[in-house]
Amino acid sequence: MSDKHVRLAVIGAGAMGQNHIRFIQEEEGSELVAIADAFEGAKKIAEVANVPFYQDPAKMMDEIKPDGVLIVTPNNLHLPLAREAIKRGIPALVEKPISDDLEDAQKFAQEARDAKVPVLVGQHRRYNPFVNKA
């Protein structure tokens, strides 16, 4: 087994963000390296996780240079933050919905393809047999 860990940062430390933080910490092979959230009160979550806290996600990406980011913010921030990630060549998992604007989502998909940066939209329940009973 490799000792290399995937260095991940979470942007958005609300309820779902905290789930992602826990999953990263529990997953062998992954390492939580930073948390960003506009709300200063989220700093406590980063302190408990023993990682740096940022209120500015772009600054966090520039300074920490994570292997990937999980974007778990209010919906209207998904695409702007995902664009900041791909601009830096950082793969992103973006919680659903990626956007409320289909044209902008399609434009973003092309931007990510052109930049050759992987982006995944969080659809974790799509294949959950307990949720999607046939």
CSV table of C-alpha atoms in Angstrom, one decimal:
chain,number,residue,atom,x,y,z
A,1,MET,CA,0.0,0.0,0.0
A,2,SER,CA,1.3,3.5,-0.8
A,3,ASP,CA,2.0,6.1,1.8
A,4,LYS,CA,0.9,8.8,-0.5
A,5,HIS,CA,-2.2,10.6,0.7
A,6,VAL,CA,-4.6,12.6,-1.5
A,7,ARG,CA,-4.5,16.1,0.0
A,8,LEU,CA,-8.0,17.5,0.1
A,9,ALA,CA,-9.5,20.8,1.1
A,10,VAL,CA,-13.2,21.5,1.9
A,11,ILE,CA,-14.8,24.8,0.9
A,12,GLY,CA,-18.0,25.2,3.0
A,13,ALA,CA,-18.2,23.9,6.6
A,14,GLY,CA,-21.9,23.7,7.1
A,15,ALA,CA,-23.7,20.4,7.8
A,16,MET,CA,-22.9,18.7,4.5
A,17,GLY,CA,-19.3,20.2,4.6
A,18,GLN,CA,-18.8,18.7,8.0
A,19,ASN,CA,-19.9,15.3,6.6
A,20,HIS,CA,-17.3,15.6,3.9
A,21,ILE,CA,-14.7,16.6,6.5
A,22,ARG,CA,-15.4,13.5,8.5
A,23,PHE,CA,-15.4,11.3,5.4
A,24,ILE,CA,-12.0,12.6,4.4
A,25,GLN,CA,-10.6,12.1,7.9
A,26,GLU,CA,-11.9,8.5,8.0
A,27,GLU,CA,-10.7,7.5,4.6
A,28,GLU,CA,-7.4,5.8,4.4
A,29,GLY,CA,-5.3,7.5,1.8
A,30,SER,CA,-6.8,10.9,2.1
A,31,GLU,CA,-5.7,13.9,4.2
A,32,LEU,CA,-7.7,17.0,5.1
A,33,VAL,CA,-5.3,19.9,4.5
A,34,ALA,CA,-7.6,23.0,4.9
A,35,ILE,CA,-11.1,24.3,5.4
A,36,ALA,CA,-12.4,27.5,3.9
A,37,ASP,CA,-15.7,29.1,4.8
A,38,ALA,CA,-16.9,32.7,4.6
A,39,PHE,CA,-18.4,32.4,8.1
A,40,GLU,CA,-15.7,33.2,10.8
A,41,GLY,CA,-17.5,30.8,13.2
A,42,ALA,CA,-16.4,27.9,11.1
A,43,LYS,CA,-12.8,28.5,12.3
A,44,LYS,CA,-13.6,26.3,15.3
A,45,ILE,CA,-14.3,23.3,12.9
A,46,ALA,CA,-10.8,23.8,11.4
A,47,GLU,CA,-9.3,24.0,14.9
A,48,VAL,CA,-10.9,20.7,15.9
A,49,ALA,CA,-9.7,19.2,12.6
A,50,ASN,CA,-6.2,20.6,13.2
A,51,VAL,CA,-6.0,22.2,9.8
A,52,PRO,CA,-5.6,25.8,8.5
A,53,PHE,CA,-8.8,27.9,8.2
A,54,TYR,CA,-9.4,30.4,5.5
A,55,GLN,CA,-12.3,32.8,4.8
A,56,ASP,CA,-11.0,33.3,1.2
A,57,PRO,CA,-11.1,30.0,-0.8
A,58,ALA,CA,-8.9,31.4,-3.6
A,59,LYS,CA,-6.2,32.3,-1.1
A,60,MET,CA,-6.5,28.8,0.5
A,61,MET,CA,-6.1,27.2,-2.9
A,62,ASP,CA,-3.1,29.4,-3.7
A,63,GLU,CA,-1.3,28.8,-0.4
A,64,ILE,CA,-2.2,25.2,0.4
A,65,LYS,CA,-2.3,23.9,-3.2
A,66,PRO,CA,-4.5,20.9,-2.4
A,67,ASP,CA,-4.7,17.9,-4.8
A,68,GLY,CA,-8.5,18.4,-4.9
A,69,VAL,CA,-11.2,20.5,-3.3
A,70,LEU,CA,-14.7,19.7,-2.3
A,71,ILE,CA,-17.1,22.6,-2.8
A,72,VAL,CA,-19.9,22.4,-0.3
A,73,THR,CA,-21.3,25.9,-0.3
A,74,PRO,CA,-24.6,27.6,-1.0
A,75,ASN,CA,-25.7,26.7,-4.6
A,76,ASN,CA,-25.0,30.1,-6.1
A,77,LEU,CA,-21.3,29.8,-5.2
A,78,HIS,CA,-20.7,26.4,-6.7
A,79,LEU,CA,-19.7,27.5,-10.2
A,80,PRO,CA,-17.7,30.6,-9.2
A,81,LEU,CA,-15.6,28.5,-6.8
A,82,ALA,CA,-15.3,25.6,-9.3
A,83,ARG,CA,-14.0,28.1,-11.8
A,84,GLU,CA,-11.4,29.2,-9.3
A,85,ALA,CA,-10.3,25.6,-8.8
A,86,ILE,CA,-10.0,24.8,-12.5
A,87,LYS,CA,-8.1,28.0,-13.1
A,88,ARG,CA,-5.5,26.6,-10.7
A,89,GLY,CA,-5.6,23.1,-12.2
A,90,ILE,CA,-7.2,21.7,-9.0
A,91,PRO,CA,-9.8,18.9,-9.5
A,92,ALA,CA,-13.1,19.6,-7.7
A,93,LEU,CA,-16.0,17.7,-6.4
A,94,VAL,CA,-19.0,20.1,-6.5
A,95,GLU,CA,-22.1,19.4,-4.5
A,96,LYS,CA,-25.3,19.3,-6.5
A,97,PRO,CA,-26.7,21.3,-8.1
A,98,ILE,CA,-23.7,22.5,-10.0
A,99,SER,CA,-25.8,25.5,-11.1
A,100,ASP,CA,-29.3,26.8,-11.5
A,101,ASP,CA,-28.4,28.0,-15.0
A,102,LEU,CA,-28.2,25.2,-17.5
A,103,GLU,CA,-26.3,27.4,-20.1
A,104,ASP,CA,-23.7,28.4,-17.5
A,105,ALA,CA,-23.3,24.8,-16.4
A,106,GLN,CA,-22.7,23.7,-19.9
A,107,LYS,CA,-20.2,26.6,-20.5
A,108,PHE,CA,-18.4,25.5,-17.3
A,109,ALA,CA,-18.3,21.9,-18.4
A,110,GLN,CA,-16.5,23.0,-21.6
A,111,GLU,CA,-14.2,25.2,-19.6
A,112,ALA,CA,-13.2,22.2,-17.4
A,113,ARG,CA,-12.7,20.0,-20.5
A,114,ASP,CA,-10.6,22.6,-22.1
A,115,ALA,CA,-8.5,23.0,-19.0
A,116,LYS,CA,-8.3,19.2,-18.7
A,117,VAL,CA,-9.2,19.4,-15.0
A,118,PRO,CA,-11.6,16.8,-13.6
A,119,VAL,CA,-14.8,17.9,-12.0
A,120,LEU,CA,-17.3,15.7,-10.4
A,121,VAL,CA,-20.8,16.7,-9.3
A,122,GLY,CA,-21.8,15.1,-6.0
A,123,GLN,CA,-24.5,12.6,-6.8
A,124,HIS,CA,-23.7,10.2,-4.0
A,125,ARG,CA,-27.3,9.0,-3.6
A,126,ARG,CA,-27.9,8.3,-7.2
A,127,TYR,CA,-26.7,4.7,-6.9
A,128,ASN,CA,-27.7,4.1,-3.3
A,129,PRO,CA,-29.9,0.9,-3.4
A,130,PHE,CA,-31.7,2.0,-0.2
A,131,VAL,CA,-32.8,5.3,-1.7
A,132,ASN,CA,-33.4,4.2,-5.3
A,133,LYS,CA,-35.5,1.1,-5.0
A,134,ALA,CA,-36.8,-0.1,-8.4
